[in-house]
Short mmCIF file of C-alpha atoms in Angstrom, two decimals:
data_model
loop_
_atom_site.label_atom_id
_atom_site.label_comp_id
_atom_site.label_asym_id
_atom_site.label_seq_id
_atom_site.Cartn_x
_atom_site.Cartn_y
_atom_site.Cartn_z
CA MET A 1 28.38 14.83 80.44
CA VAL A 2 29.31 12.69 83.54
CA GLU A 3 32.87 11.79 84.56
CA THR A 4 33.34 9.12 86.79
CA PHE A 5 36.49 8.33 89.21
CA VAL A 6 37.41 6.10 91.11
CA LEU A 7 38.41 7.20 94.96
CA ALA A 8 41.11 5.32 96.91
CA ASP A 9 43.71 7.09 99.15
CA GLY A 10 42.67 10.45 98.85
CA ALA A 11 43.10 10.49 95.30
CA ALA A 12 41.07 10.27 92.18
CA THR A 13 41.66 8.28 89.43
CA PRO A 14 39.49 8.82 86.08
CA ALA A 15 37.43 5.81 85.28
CA GLY A 16 35.23 7.10 82.18
CA SER A 17 32.61 9.17 81.15
CA SER A 18 28.99 8.67 80.48
CA ARG A 19 26.07 10.96 78.86
CA ASP A 20 24.06 11.03 82.56
CA LEU A 21 24.20 9.87 85.95
CA ALA A 22 21.88 6.62 85.12
CA THR A 23 24.24 5.24 82.56
CA ALA A 24 27.22 6.30 85.04
CA SER A 25 25.43 4.45 87.80
CA ALA A 26 24.89 1.66 85.59
CA ALA A 27 28.35 1.03 84.40
CA LEU A 28 29.54 0.32 88.16
CA PRO A 29 29.29 -2.56 90.47
CA THR A 30 26.06 -2.88 92.57
CA GLY A 31 26.30 -1.33 95.78
CA ALA A 32 25.67 1.71 98.01
CA TYR A 33 25.05 5.32 96.84
CA THR A 34 24.41 8.62 97.93
CA THR A 35 23.88 11.97 95.98
CA LEU A 36 25.69 15.29 96.96
CA ARG A 37 25.90 18.93 95.64
CA THR A 38 28.36 21.39 95.91
CA TYR A 39 27.83 25.24 97.10
CA GLY A 40 30.18 27.70 96.18
CA GLY A 41 32.39 25.50 93.59
CA ASP A 42 33.56 22.71 96.15
CA GLY A 43 31.40 22.88 99.29
CA VAL A 44 29.56 19.69 100.29
CA PRO A 45 27.08 20.25 103.23
CA PHE A 46 26.81 17.16 105.38
CA LEU A 47 29.08 15.24 104.18
CA ASP A 48 30.03 13.03 107.16
CA ASP A 49 25.98 12.48 107.08
CA HIS A 50 26.28 10.96 103.38
CA ILE A 51 29.53 9.00 104.56
CA ARG A 52 27.96 7.25 107.51
CA ARG A 53 24.81 6.74 104.79
CA LEU A 54 26.84 4.83 102.71
CA GLU A 55 28.39 2.77 105.80
CA GLU A 56 25.12 1.66 106.89
CA SER A 57 23.40 1.14 103.27
CA SER A 58 26.64 -1.28 102.47
CA ALA A 59 25.94 -2.93 106.09
CA LEU A 60 22.15 -3.42 105.51
CA GLN A 61 23.47 -5.12 102.06
CA GLY A 62 25.60 -7.50 103.87
CA ARG A 63 28.86 -6.01 103.36
CA PRO A 64 30.08 -4.01 106.20
CA ALA A 65 32.84 -1.83 106.14
CA PRO A 66 33.92 1.34 106.98
CA LEU A 67 35.25 4.64 105.15
CA ASP A 68 38.01 6.86 105.94
CA ARG A 69 36.45 10.60 106.13
CA ALA A 70 39.84 12.47 105.53
CA ARG A 71 40.64 10.23 102.53
CA VAL A 72 36.75 10.40 101.11
CA ARG A 73 37.34 14.07 101.34
CA ALA A 74 40.78 14.44 99.81
CA GLY A 75 39.60 11.97 97.10
CA LEU A 76 36.09 14.40 96.58
CA ALA A 77 38.22 16.98 96.38
CA ALA A 78 40.60 15.91 94.04
CA ALA A 79 37.69 14.80 91.40
CA LEU A 80 36.30 18.41 91.39
CA ARG A 81 39.62 19.92 90.79
CA ALA A 82 39.87 17.68 87.72
CA THR A 83 35.73 18.25 86.56
CA ARG A 84 36.15 22.27 87.40
CA HIS A 85 32.52 23.17 87.06
CA PRO A 86 31.07 26.19 88.62
CA GLU A 87 28.58 23.82 91.08
CA SER A 88 28.54 20.05 90.65
CA ARG A 89 25.85 17.21 91.21
CA ILE A 90 27.84 14.11 92.57
CA ARG A 91 27.00 10.44 92.94
CA VAL A 92 28.94 8.26 95.10
CA THR A 93 28.88 4.43 94.95
CA PHE A 94 30.42 2.59 97.52
CA ALA A 95 30.67 -1.32 96.23
CA PRO A 96 33.47 -2.66 99.10
CA PRO A 97 36.14 -2.07 98.95
CA GLU A 98 36.19 0.49 95.81
CA LEU A 99 34.70 3.98 95.97
CA PHE A 100 33.47 5.48 93.06
CA ALA A 101 32.76 9.57 92.16
CA SER A 102 30.58 10.48 89.18
CA ILE A 103 30.16 13.98 88.74
CA GLU A 104 28.52 16.43 86.28
CA ALA A 105 27.87 20.23 86.09
CA PHE A 106 24.96 20.89 88.42
CA GLU A 107 21.83 22.60 86.91
CA PRO A 108 19.23 24.11 89.26
CA LEU A 109 15.47 23.63 89.09
CA PRO A 110 14.00 26.87 87.48
CA ASP A 111 12.58 29.39 89.75
CA ARG A 112 9.20 29.41 88.15
CA LEU A 113 9.02 25.63 89.49
CA TYR A 114 9.44 26.86 92.96
CA GLU A 115 6.90 29.68 92.39
CA ASP A 116 4.46 27.69 90.81
CA GLY A 117 4.68 24.48 92.60
CA ALA A 118 5.15 20.96 90.82
CA SER A 119 2.85 17.81 90.31
CA CYS A 120 3.40 14.64 91.39
CA VAL A 121 1.93 11.10 90.83
CA THR A 122 1.78 7.80 92.73
CA VAL A 123 4.05 5.14 91.10
CA PRO A 124 3.65 1.03 91.80
CA LEU A 125 7.13 0.86 92.91
CA ARG A 126 8.90 0.25 96.28
CA ARG A 127 12.17 0.12 97.91
CA GLU A 128 13.65 -3.77 98.81
CA MET A 129 15.15 -2.38 101.64
CA PRO A 130 13.58 1.24 102.41
CA GLN A 131 16.54 2.38 104.83
CA ALA A 132 19.55 1.11 102.00
CA LYS A 133 20.69 3.66 99.37
CA ASP A 134 20.96 0.73 96.97
CA THR A 135 21.99 1.14 93.53
CA ARG A 136 19.61 -1.79 92.58
CA PHE A 137 16.69 0.99 93.12
CA LEU A 138 18.06 3.42 90.41
CA SER A 139 17.21 1.56 87.06
CA PRO A 140 13.44 0.95 88.06
CA ALA A 141 13.14 4.68 89.35
CA GLN A 142 14.85 5.94 86.00
CA GLY A 143 12.28 3.72 84.25
CA ALA A 144 9.30 5.13 86.39
CA TYR A 145 10.79 8.63 85.75
CA ARG A 146 10.52 8.02 81.72
CA ASP A 147 6.99 7.03 82.46
CA LEU A 148 5.59 10.06 84.16
CA PRO A 149 3.13 12.06 82.37
CA ALA A 150 4.06 14.97 80.71
CA GLY A 151 4.43 17.90 83.09
CA VAL A 152 4.80 15.40 86.27
CA HIS A 153 7.80 16.34 88.02
CA GLU A 154 7.84 13.35 90.83
CA GLY A 155 6.51 9.97 91.15
CA VAL A 156 5.60 8.96 94.96
CA LEU A 157 5.84 5.34 96.66
CA VAL A 158 2.90 4.38 97.83
CA GLY A 159 2.53 1.62 101.06
CA GLU A 160 -0.29 -0.84 100.97
CA ASP A 161 -2.20 0.82 103.16
CA GLY A 162 -2.04 3.85 100.75
CA ALA A 163 0.36 5.78 102.84
CA LEU A 164 2.64 8.28 100.80
CA LEU A 165 5.85 7.35 101.65
CA GLU A 166 8.67 8.70 99.90
CA GLY A 167 9.61 10.13 96.06
CA LEU A 168 11.42 8.28 93.61
CA SER A 169 14.39 10.69 94.45
CA SER A 170 13.09 12.65 97.37
CA ASN A 171 11.21 12.35 100.46
CA VAL A 172 7.68 13.72 101.06
CA PHE A 173 5.92 15.83 103.62
CA ALA A 174 2.41 17.20 104.31
CA VAL A 175 0.49 19.65 106.70
CA MET A 176 -2.63 18.05 107.80
CA ASP A 177 -4.50 19.47 110.29
CA GLY A 178 -1.66 22.14 111.15
CA VAL A 179 0.68 18.86 112.03
CA LEU A 180 3.87 18.54 109.59
CA ARG A 181 3.88 14.58 108.59
CA THR A 182 6.23 12.57 107.01
CA GLU A 183 6.87 8.56 106.69
CA ASP A 184 9.67 7.35 108.95
CA GLU A 185 10.38 3.73 109.06
CA ARG A 186 9.37 2.82 105.34
CA ALA A 187 11.23 5.68 103.48
CA LEU A 188 14.71 6.47 103.20
CA HIS A 189 15.98 9.21 105.66
CA GLY A 190 17.37 11.73 103.28
CA THR A 191 20.17 14.14 104.74
CA THR A 192 17.97 17.01 103.76
CA ARG A 193 14.89 14.93 105.22
CA ARG A 194 16.63 15.47 108.73
CA PHE A 195 17.79 19.10 108.19
CA VAL A 196 14.33 19.81 107.44
CA LEU A 197 12.81 18.03 110.49
CA GLU A 198 15.09 19.61 112.55
CA LEU A 199 14.03 23.19 111.59
CA ALA A 200 10.54 22.53 111.22
CA ARG A 201 10.31 21.17 114.88
CA GLY A 202 10.99 25.36 115.87
CA LEU A 203 7.93 26.01 113.56
CA VAL A 204 5.19 23.63 113.91
CA PRO A 205 4.46 20.34 115.39
CA VAL A 206 5.60 17.06 113.72
CA SER A 207 4.54 13.93 113.27
CA LEU A 208 6.63 11.02 111.63
CA GLU A 209 3.11 9.26 110.57
CA ALA A 210 2.51 9.22 106.93
CA VAL A 211 -0.56 10.81 105.26
CA HIS A 212 -2.52 8.60 102.90
CA GLN A 213 -3.96 9.15 99.47
CA SER A 214 -7.48 9.38 101.13
CA ASP A 215 -6.15 12.46 103.00
CA LEU A 216 -5.19 14.32 99.78
CA PRO A 217 -8.26 16.53 99.96
CA ARG A 218 -7.34 17.56 103.45
CA LEU A 219 -3.80 18.58 103.10
CA ALA A 220 -2.74 22.15 103.50
CA GLU A 221 0.33 21.73 101.46
CA VAL A 222 3.03 19.13 100.28
CA PHE A 223 6.57 19.63 99.63
CA LEU A 224 9.33 17.47 98.57
CA THR A 225 13.17 17.43 99.72
CA SER A 226 16.24 16.18 98.32
CA VAL A 227 19.90 17.51 97.78
CA SER A 228 19.36 18.63 94.59
CA ARG A 229 16.11 20.23 95.13
CA GLU A 230 15.92 21.44 98.76
CA VAL A 231 12.54 22.01 99.61
CA LEU A 232 9.83 21.96 96.46
CA GLY A 233 6.45 22.79 96.85
CA VAL A 234 3.71 20.72 95.68
CA VAL A 235 0.39 21.54 94.09
CA ARG A 236 -1.06 18.71 93.08
CA VAL A 237 -1.42 15.03 93.72
CA ASP A 238 -2.87 12.55 91.31
CA GLY A 239 -4.72 15.73 89.98
CA VAL A 240 -6.19 16.47 93.27
CA THR A 241 -4.87 20.48 94.11
CA ILE A 242 -3.24 20.66 97.35
CA GLY A 243 -4.50 23.55 99.74
CA ARG A 244 -4.88 26.58 97.78
CA GLY A 245 -2.90 25.48 94.55
CA LYS A 246 0.13 27.33 95.67
CA PRO A 247 3.23 26.34 97.30
CA GLY A 248 2.83 26.53 100.84
CA SER A 249 4.06 28.85 103.70
CA LEU A 250 5.86 26.28 105.75
CA ALA A 251 7.76 24.63 102.45
CA LYS A 252 8.54 28.62 101.43
CA ASP A 253 10.29 29.45 105.04
CA LEU A 254 11.89 26.27 104.99
CA ARG A 255 13.37 26.79 102.03
#
């Protein structure tokens, strides 16, 4: 169950319940969004980065508006106290001047998926504005998830040139010829992506250029990053085995 709140003046006012985050988002005005998770019950890492991205996404939508950091923090804290989950997954929607938080209990992915690795397929979907987290992307992304074959964890968006751009709700990284590569200009800059890039630059050479579908047999490893997944190794893309068919060492080190 998802509980939605209106955040205003440091307070959280209940605004309804939904069966899942997709349904909750569909009931709200169109706007910018970001997804958070808690650690230790009420800790939200990189919250300022998430707030800044809400402002940037809203500006790209033609609705520039500032957010008061202290009031957002206070409102989120009030909403978390009201829901009282051990850990929470939160989708914040900014439709100026309104700000909403939809909260559900956070359920981590099974350890087995991290041990064995995930499978992905490419999907015929692209963001209209790659640098903006626009709620209008959520419905087609949800439809793409429903269409994924059984056993496939994530869909990967592909550029006209065959570049692997990003996942439906993740960023995509690949290691080829000893270099960690990820798309830059045509992909959303996730907060976990930024943190992983900072860590990775101390471990391996990094290139902000995507790998392509034709490169799949050459890749030593692939992994996804997102707030909910953190770092998740990928062992197959479009049926092609990545590396040795197990999550790679870099993904394990970064996790």
